[in-house]
């Protein structure tokens, strides 16, 4: 029942304080991501945990450029888990999305806030993104596709309530 409660109470956080994410918590969050369901057991997802402030800032800046803005799309988060997938796997995007969900739910279960930040695909298709992949020792030949950034940290704002769920979306036949 705790797992269901976690899924029902998790919300995206868009305002983070300066407290760093505990290394043990980060490792547990990523481990949960590794155990996400995936097409035919291919395990096509690669996770890059970024806690270096300069690299977090670089990723945020790249993401903002794609959005056409100069705001921080990472909302001040100090840890980012980049979710990349093997683009040759037919279910790669779905596999990455399931991993992102596991990351966010695991974070919430451990008292860490999170948010899915999009545009990883565009980031890692760019020359700067390919250079980062190479710097991290990963293939930079286009075989990895970005799915998302799971930003992590601790909120500096009160928890938000869930919006009411839409009606007439569940049918049992």
JSON list of C-alpha atoms in Angstrom, two decimals:
[
{"chain": "A", "resi": 1, "resn": "UNK", "atom": "CA", "xyz": [0.00, 0.00, 0.00]},
{"chain": "A", "resi": 2, "resn": "UNK", "atom": "CA", "xyz": [2.91, 2.38, 0.58]},
{"chain": "A", "resi": 3, "resn": "UNK", "atom": "CA", "xyz": [3.80, 2.20, -3.13]},
{"chain": "A", "resi": 4, "resn": "UNK", "atom": "CA", "xyz": [0.29, 3.24, -4.11]},
{"chain": "A", "resi": 5, "resn": "UNK", "atom": "CA", "xyz": [0.32, 6.08, -1.58]},
{"chain": "A", "resi": 6, "resn": "UNK", "atom": "CA", "xyz": [3.62, 7.27, -3.06]},
{"chain": "A", "resi": 7, "resn": "UNK", "atom": "CA", "xyz": [2.14, 7.30, -6.57]},
{"chain": "A", "resi": 8, "resn": "UNK", "atom": "CA", "xyz": [-0.98, 9.16, -5.42]},
{"chain": "A", "resi": 9, "resn": "UNK", "atom": "CA", "xyz": [0.89, 11.86, -3.48]},
{"chain": "A", "resi": 10, "resn": "UNK", "atom": "CA", "xyz": [3.92, 12.60, -5.68]},
{"chain": "A", "resi": 11, "resn": "UNK", "atom": "CA", "xyz": [3.90, 16.04, -7.31]},
{"chain": "A", "resi": 12, "resn": "UNK", "atom": "CA", "xyz": [6.43, 17.84, -9.47]},
{"chain": "A", "resi": 13, "resn": "UNK", "atom": "CA", "xyz": [8.59, 20.34, -7.62]},
{"chain": "A", "resi": 14, "resn": "UNK", "atom": "CA", "xyz": [9.54, 23.60, -9.29]},
{"chain": "A", "resi": 15, "resn": "UNK", "atom": "CA", "xyz": [11.40, 25.37, -6.49]},
{"chain": "A", "resi": 16, "resn": "UNK", "atom": "CA", "xyz": [14.45, 23.87, -4.78]},
{"chain": "A", "resi": 17, "resn": "UNK", "atom": "CA", "xyz": [16.59, 24.87, -1.81]},
{"chain": "A", "resi": 18, "resn": "UNK", "atom": "CA", "xyz": [20.38, 24.54, -1.54]},
{"chain": "A", "resi": 19, "resn": "UNK", "atom": "CA", "xyz": [20.46, 21.23, 0.35]},
{"chain": "A", "resi": 20, "resn": "UNK", "atom": "CA", "xyz": [22.33, 18.62, -1.75]},
{"chain": "A", "resi": 21, "resn": "UNK", "atom": "CA", "xyz": [20.71, 15.27, -2.45]},
{"chain": "A", "resi": 22, "resn": "UNK", "atom": "CA", "xyz": [22.14, 12.55, -0.21]},
{"chain": "A", "resi": 23, "resn": "UNK", "atom": "CA", "xyz": [24.40, 10.18, -2.21]},
{"chain": "A", "resi": 24, "resn": "UNK", "atom": "CA", "xyz": [22.72, 7.10, -0.74]},
{"chain": "A", "resi": 25, "resn": "UNK", "atom": "CA", "xyz": [19.28, 8.42, -1.69]},
{"chain": "A", "resi": 26, "resn": "UNK", "atom": "CA", "xyz": [20.51, 9.23, -5.21]},
{"chain": "A", "resi": 27, "resn": "UNK", "atom": "CA", "xyz": [21.86, 5.69, -5.60]},
{"chain": "A", "resi": 28, "resn": "UNK", "atom": "CA", "xyz": [18.54, 4.19, -4.44]},
{"chain": "A", "resi": 29, "resn": "UNK", "atom": "CA", "xyz": [16.57, 6.43, -6.80]},
{"chain": "A", "resi": 30, "resn": "UNK", "atom": "CA", "xyz": [18.69, 5.34, -9.77]},
{"chain": "A", "resi": 31, "resn": "UNK", "atom": "CA", "xyz": [18.44, 1.70, -8.75]},
{"chain": "A", "resi": 32, "resn": "UNK", "atom": "CA", "xyz": [14.64, 2.02, -8.84]},
{"chain": "A", "resi": 33, "resn": "UNK", "atom": "CA", "xyz": [14.95, 3.53, -12.33]},
{"chain": "A", "resi": 34, "resn": "UNK", "atom": "CA", "xyz": [17.04, 0.55, -13.43]},
{"chain": "A", "resi": 35, "resn": "UNK", "atom": "CA", "xyz": [14.23, -1.79, -12.42]},
{"chain": "A", "resi": 36, "resn": "UNK", "atom": "CA", "xyz": [11.53, -0.07, -14.48]},
{"chain": "A", "resi": 37, "resn": "UNK", "atom": "CA", "xyz": [9.58, -2.29, -16.83]},
{"chain": "A", "resi": 38, "resn": "UNK", "atom": "CA", "xyz": [11.10, -2.37, -20.31]},
{"chain": "A", "resi": 39, "resn": "UNK", "atom": "CA", "xyz": [10.35, -3.89, -23.68]},
{"chain": "A", "resi": 40, "resn": "UNK", "atom": "CA", "xyz": [11.40, -7.54, -23.89]},
{"chain": "A", "resi": 41, "resn": "UNK", "atom": "CA", "xyz": [13.82, -7.09, -21.00]},
{"chain": "A", "resi": 42, "resn": "UNK", "atom": "CA", "xyz": [16.28, -5.24, -23.24]},
{"chain": "A", "resi": 43, "resn": "UNK", "atom": "CA", "xyz": [17.25, -2.73, -20.53]},
{"chain": "A", "resi": 44, "resn": "UNK", "atom": "CA", "xyz": [17.89, -0.02, -23.11]},
{"chain": "A", "resi": 45, "resn": "UNK", "atom": "CA", "xyz": [18.15, 2.81, -20.57]},
{"chain": "A", "resi": 46, "resn": "UNK", "atom": "CA", "xyz": [21.38, 4.54, -19.47]},
{"chain": "A", "resi": 47, "resn": "UNK", "atom": "CA", "xyz": [21.39, 6.86, -16.45]},
{"chain": "A", "resi": 48, "resn": "UNK", "atom": "CA", "xyz": [23.85, 9.70, -15.89]},
{"chain": "A", "resi": 49, "resn": "UNK", "atom": "CA", "xyz": [23.77, 11.19, -12.39]},
{"chain": "A", "resi": 50, "resn": "UNK", "atom": "CA", "xyz": [24.98, 14.79, -12.54]},
{"chain": "A", "resi": 51, "resn": "UNK", "atom": "CA", "xyz": [25.78, 16.58, -9.29]},
{"chain": "A", "resi": 52, "resn": "UNK", "atom": "CA", "xyz": [28.71, 18.72, -10.44]},
{"chain": "A", "resi": 53, "resn": "UNK", "atom": "CA", "xyz": [27.36, 22.32, -10.26]},
{"chain": "A", "resi": 54, "resn": "UNK", "atom": "CA", "xyz": [29.09, 23.39, -13.48]},
{"chain": "A", "resi": 55, "resn": "UNK", "atom": "CA", "xyz": [27.64, 20.48, -15.46]},
{"chain": "A", "resi": 56, "resn": "UNK", "atom": "CA", "xyz": [24.16, 20.97, -13.97]},
{"chain": "A", "resi": 57, "resn": "UNK", "atom": "CA", "xyz": [24.39, 24.63, -15.00]},
{"chain": "A", "resi": 58, "resn": "UNK", "atom": "CA", "xyz": [25.56, 23.64, -18.49]},
{"chain": "A", "resi": 59, "resn": "UNK", "atom": "CA", "xyz": [22.63, 21.24, -18.95]},
{"chain": "A", "resi": 60, "resn": "UNK", "atom": "CA", "xyz": [20.21, 23.87, -17.67]},
{"chain": "A", "resi": 61, "resn": "UNK", "atom": "CA", "xyz": [21.63, 26.47, -20.05]},
{"chain": "A", "resi": 62, "resn": "UNK", "atom": "CA", "xyz": [21.43, 24.08, -23.01]},
{"chain": "A", "resi": 63, "resn": "UNK", "atom": "CA", "xyz": [17.82, 23.26, -22.10]},
{"chain": "A", "resi": 64, "resn": "UNK", "atom": "CA", "xyz": [16.91, 26.95, -21.79]},
{"chain": "A", "resi": 65, "resn": "UNK", "atom": "CA", "xyz": [18.42, 27.68, -25.21]},
{"chain": "A", "resi": 66, "resn": "UNK", "atom": "CA", "xyz": [16.23, 25.01, -26.79]},
{"chain": "A", "resi": 67, "resn": "UNK", "atom": "CA", "xyz": [13.20, 26.61, -25.09]},
{"chain": "A", "resi": 68, "resn": "UNK", "atom": "CA", "xyz": [14.29, 30.02, -26.35]},
{"chain": "A", "resi": 69, "resn": "UNK", "atom": "CA", "xyz": [14.61, 31.53, -22.89]},
{"chain": "A", "resi": 70, "resn": "UNK", "atom": "CA", "xyz": [17.22, 32.44, -20.30]},
{"chain": "A", "resi": 71, "resn": "UNK", "atom": "CA", "xyz": [15.36, 31.17, -17.22]},
{"chain": "A", "resi": 72, "resn": "UNK", "atom": "CA", "xyz": [16.58, 28.12, -15.28]},
{"chain": "A", "resi": 73, "resn": "UNK", "atom": "CA", "xyz": [14.41, 25.22, -16.49]},
{"chain": "A", "resi": 74, "resn": "UNK", "atom": "CA", "xyz": [15.87, 23.10, -13.65]},
{"chain": "A", "resi": 75, "resn": "UNK", "atom": "CA", "xyz": [14.34, 25.44, -11.03]},
{"chain": "A", "resi": 76, "resn": "UNK", "atom": "CA", "xyz": [17.52, 25.54, -8.96]},
{"chain": "A", "resi": 77, "resn": "UNK", "atom": "CA", "xyz": [17.80, 21.76, -8.52]},
{"chain": "A", "resi": 78, "resn": "UNK", "atom": "CA", "xyz": [21.34, 20.63, -7.72]},
{"chain": "A", "resi": 79, "resn": "UNK", "atom": "CA", "xyz": [21.09, 17.05, -8.99]},
{"chain": "A", "resi": 80, "resn": "UNK", "atom": "CA", "xyz": [19.98, 15.77, -12.37]},
{"chain": "A", "resi": 81, "resn": "UNK", "atom": "CA", "xyz": [19.58, 12.22, -13.60]},
{"chain": "A", "resi": 82, "resn": "UNK", "atom": "CA", "xyz": [19.80, 12.25, -17.38]},
{"chain": "A", "resi": 83, "resn": "UNK", "atom": "CA", "xyz": [17.84, 9.39, -18.93]},
{"chain": "A", "resi": 84, "resn": "UNK", "atom": "CA", "xyz": [19.23, 8.19, -22.24]},
{"chain": "A", "resi": 85, "resn": "UNK", "atom": "CA", "xyz": [18.10, 5.22, -24.31]},
{"chain": "A", "resi": 86, "resn": "UNK", "atom": "CA", "xyz": [19.51, 3.00, -27.03]},
{"chain": "A", "resi": 87, "resn": "UNK", "atom": "CA", "xyz": [17.79, 4.46, -30.08]},
{"chain": "A", "resi": 88, "resn": "UNK", "atom": "CA", "xyz": [17.92, 1.13, -31.94]},
{"chain": "A", "resi": 89, "resn": "UNK", "atom": "CA", "xyz": [15.44, -0.45, -29.51]},
{"chain": "A", "resi": 90, "resn": "UNK", "atom": "CA", "xyz": [11.85, -0.11, -30.81]},
{"chain": "A", "resi": 91, "resn": "UNK", "atom": "CA", "xyz": [10.46, 0.63, -27.33]},
{"chain": "A", "resi": 92, "resn": "UNK", "atom": "CA", "xyz": [13.26, 3.01, -26.33]},
{"chain": "A", "resi": 93, "resn": "UNK", "atom": "CA", "xyz": [11.10, 6.08, -25.63]},
{"chain": "A", "resi": 94, "resn": "UNK", "atom": "CA", "xyz": [8.55, 4.06, -23.68]},
{"chain": "A", "resi": 95, "resn": "UNK", "atom": "CA", "xyz": [11.34, 2.35, -21.72]},
{"chain": "A", "resi": 96, "resn": "UNK", "atom": "CA", "xyz": [12.87, 5.73, -20.87]},
{"chain": "A", "resi": 97, "resn": "UNK", "atom": "CA", "xyz": [9.50, 7.12, -19.81]},
{"chain": "A", "resi": 98, "resn": "UNK", "atom": "CA", "xyz": [8.89, 4.18, -17.48]},
{"chain": "A", "resi": 99, "resn": "UNK", "atom": "CA", "xyz": [12.36, 4.69, -15.98]},
{"chain": "A", "resi": 100, "resn": "UNK", "atom": "CA", "xyz": [11.59, 8.39, -15.44]},
{"chain": "A", "resi": 101, "resn": "UNK", "atom": "CA", "xyz": [8.40, 7.43, -13.61]},
{"chain": "A", "resi": 102, "resn": "UNK", "atom": "CA", "xyz": [10.28, 5.04, -11.35]},
{"chain": "A", "resi": 103, "resn": "UNK", "atom": "CA", "xyz": [12.90, 7.71, -10.62]},
{"chain": "A", "resi": 104, "resn": "UNK", "atom": "CA", "xyz": [10.29, 10.26, -9.58]},
{"chain": "A", "resi": 105, "resn": "UNK", "atom": "CA", "xyz": [8.26, 7.83, -7.47]},
{"chain": "A", "resi": 106, "resn": "UNK", "atom": "CA", "xyz": [11.38, 6.48, -5.74]},
{"chain": "A", "resi": 107, "resn": "UNK", "atom": "CA", "xyz": [12.53, 10.03, -5.02]},
{"chain": "A", "resi": 108, "resn": "UNK", "atom": "CA", "xyz": [9.20, 10.87, -3.42]},
{"chain": "A", "resi": 109, "resn": "UNK", "atom": "CA", "xyz": [9.28, 7.70, -1.33]},
{"chain": "A", "resi": 110, "resn": "UNK", "atom": "CA", "xyz": [12.69, 8.81, 0.00]},
{"chain": "A", "resi": 111, "resn": "UNK", "atom": "CA", "xyz": [11.62, 12.40, 0.74]},
{"chain": "A", "resi": 112, "resn": "UNK", "atom": "CA", "xyz": [13.36, 13.87, -2.30]},
{"chain": "A", "resi": 113, "resn": "UNK", "atom": "CA", "xyz": [11.40, 16.12, -4.68]},
{"chain": "A", "resi": 114, "resn": "UNK", "atom": "CA", "xyz": [11.61, 15.75, -8.45]},
{"chain": "A", "resi": 115, "resn": "UNK", "atom": "CA", "xyz": [10.37, 17.00, -11.80]},
{"chain": "A", "resi": 116, "resn": "UNK", "atom": "CA", "xyz": [10.62, 15.66, -15.35]},
{"chain": "A", "resi": 117, "resn": "UNK", "atom": "CA", "xyz": [12.31, 18.22, -17.57]},
{"chain": "A", "resi": 118, "resn": "UNK", "atom": "CA", "xyz": [11.91, 17.58, -21.27]},
{"chain": "A", "resi": 119, "resn": "UNK", "atom": "CA", "xyz": [14.15, 18.51, -24.25]},
{"chain": "A", "resi": 120, "resn": "UNK", "atom": "CA", "xyz": [16.88, 15.92, -23.52]},
{"chain": "A", "resi": 121, "resn": "UNK", "atom": "CA", "xyz": [16.40, 14.58, -27.06]},
{"chain": "A", "resi": 122, "resn": "UNK", "atom": "CA", "xyz": [17.31, 17.94, -28.57]},
{"chain": "A", "resi": 123, "resn": "UNK", "atom": "CA", "xyz": [20.14, 18.50, -26.11]},
{"chain": "A", "resi": 124, "resn": "UNK", "atom": "CA", "xyz": [21.94, 15.28, -26.95]},
{"chain": "A", "resi": 125, "resn": "UNK", "atom": "CA", "xyz": [21.40, 15.67, -30.69]},
{"chain": "A", "resi": 126, "resn": "UNK", "atom": "CA", "xyz": [23.39, 18.91, -30.52]},
{"chain": "A", "resi": 127, "resn": "UNK", "atom": "CA", "xyz": [27.16, 19.12, -30.91]},
{"chain": "A", "resi": 128, "resn": "UNK", "atom": "CA", "xyz": [27.49, 20.27, -27.28]},
{"chain": "A", "resi": 129, "resn": "UNK", "atom": "CA", "xyz": [25.37, 17.33, -26.15]},
{"chain": "A", "resi": 130, "resn": "UNK", "atom": "CA", "xyz": [27.45, 14.86, -28.14]},
{"chain": "A", "resi": 131, "resn": "UNK", "atom": "CA", "xyz": [30.59, 16.37, -26.59]},
{"chain": "A", "resi": 132, "resn": "UNK", "atom": "CA", "xyz": [29.12, 15.81, -23.11]},
{"chain": "A", "resi": 133, "resn": "UNK", "atom": "CA", "xyz": [28.35, 12.19, -23.95]},
{"chain": "A", "resi": 134, "resn": "UNK", "atom": "CA", "xyz": [31.93, 11.67, -25.11]},
{"chain": "A", "resi": 135, "resn": "UNK", "atom": "CA", "xyz": [33.26, 13.38, -21.97]},
{"chain": "A", "resi": 136, "resn": "UNK", "atom": "CA", "xyz": [31.15, 10.96, -19.90]},
{"chain": "A", "resi": 137, "resn": "UNK", "atom": "CA", "xyz": [32.60, 7.98, -21.82]},
{"chain": "A", "resi": 138, "resn": "UNK", "atom": "CA", "xyz": [29.33, 7.26, -23.63]},
{"chain": "A", "resi": 139, "resn": "UNK", "atom": "CA", "xyz": [28.73, 6.79, -27.37]},
{"chain": "A", "resi": 140, "resn": "UNK", "atom": "CA", "xyz": [28.35, 10.15, -29.09]},
{"chain": "A", "resi": 141, "resn": "UNK", "atom": "CA", "xyz": [27.46, 8.71, -32.50]},
{"chain": "A", "resi": 142, "resn": "UNK", "atom": "CA", "xyz": [23.70, 9.22, -32.21]},
{"chain": "A", "resi": 143, "resn": "UNK", "atom": "CA", "xyz": [23.03, 5.74, -30.86]},
{"chain": "A", "resi": 144, "resn": "UNK", "atom": "CA", "xyz": [21.83, 7.23, -27.56]},
{"chain": "A", "resi": 145, "resn": "UNK", "atom": "CA", "xyz": [18.68, 9.34, -27.47]},
{"chain": "A", "resi": 146, "resn": "UNK", "atom": "CA", "xyz": [17.78, 11.66, -24.62]},
{"chain": "A", "resi": 147, "resn": "UNK", "atom": "CA", "xyz": [14.37, 11.04, -23.04]},
{"chain": "A", "resi": 148, "resn": "UNK", "atom": "CA", "xyz": [14.35, 13.36, -20.05]},
{"chain": "A", "resi": 149, "resn": "UNK", "atom": "CA", "xyz": [16.08, 14.96, -17.10]},
{"chain": "A", "resi": 150, "resn": "UNK", "atom": "CA", "xyz": [14.89, 13.95, -13.65]},
{"chain": "A", "resi": 151, "resn": "UNK", "atom": "CA", "xyz": [15.80, 16.95, -11.53]},
{"chain": "A", "resi": 152, "resn": "UNK", "atom": "CA", "xyz": [16.10, 16.19, -7.83]},
{"chain": "A", "resi": 153, "resn": "UNK", "atom": "CA", "xyz": [16.35, 18.13, -4.60]},
{"chain": "A", "resi": 154, "resn": "UNK", "atom": "CA", "xyz": [14.46, 19.44, -1.63]},
{"chain": "A", "resi": 155, "resn": "UNK", "atom": "CA", "xyz": [11.62, 21.92, -1.97]},
{"chain": "A", "resi": 156, "resn": "UNK", "atom": "CA", "xyz": [11.77, 25.42, -0.61]},
{"chain": "A", "resi": 157, "resn": "UNK", "atom": "CA", "xyz": [8.01, 25.83, -1.11]},
{"chain": "A", "resi": 158, "resn": "UNK", "atom": "CA", "xyz": [4.98, 24.20, 0.52]},
{"chain": "A", "resi": 159, "resn": "UNK", "atom": "CA", "xyz": [3.71, 20.97, -1.02]},
{"chain": "A", "resi": 160, "resn": "UNK", "atom": "CA", "xyz": [1.00, 21.48, -3.61]},
{"chain": "A", "resi": 161, "resn": "UNK", "atom": "CA", "xyz": [-2.32, 19.68, -3.61]},
{"chain": "A", "resi": 162, "resn": "UNK", "atom": "CA", "xyz": [-3.31, 17.42, -6.47]},
{"chain": "A", "resi": 163, "resn": "UNK", "atom": "CA", "xyz": [-5.68, 18.86, -9.02]},
{"chain": "A", "resi": 164, "resn": "UNK", "atom": "CA", "xyz": [-9.03, 17.12, -9.13]},
{"chain": "A", "resi": 165, "resn": "UNK", "atom": "CA", "xyz": [-8.96, 14.16, -11.48]},
{"chain": "A", "resi": 166, "resn": "UNK", "atom": "CA", "xyz": [-10.95, 14.42, -14.70]},
{"chain": "A", "resi": 167, "resn": "UNK", "atom": "CA", "xyz": [-14.26, 12.62, -14.76]},
{"chain": "A", "resi": 168, "resn": "UNK", "atom": "CA", "xyz": [-15.36, 10.00, -17.28]},
{"chain": "A", "resi": 169, "resn": "UNK", "atom": "CA", "xyz": [-11.92, 8.66, -18.15]},
{"chain": "A", "resi": 170, "resn": "UNK", "atom": "CA", "xyz": [-12.24, 5.12, -16.73]},
{"chain": "A", "resi": 171, "resn": "UNK", "atom": "CA", "xyz": [-14.43, 2.54, -18.44]},
{"chain": "A", "resi": 172, "resn": "UNK", "atom": "CA", "xyz": [-14.82, -1.04, -17.28]},
{"chain": "A", "resi": 173, "resn": "UNK", "atom": "CA", "xyz": [-16.35, -3.39, -19.83]}
]
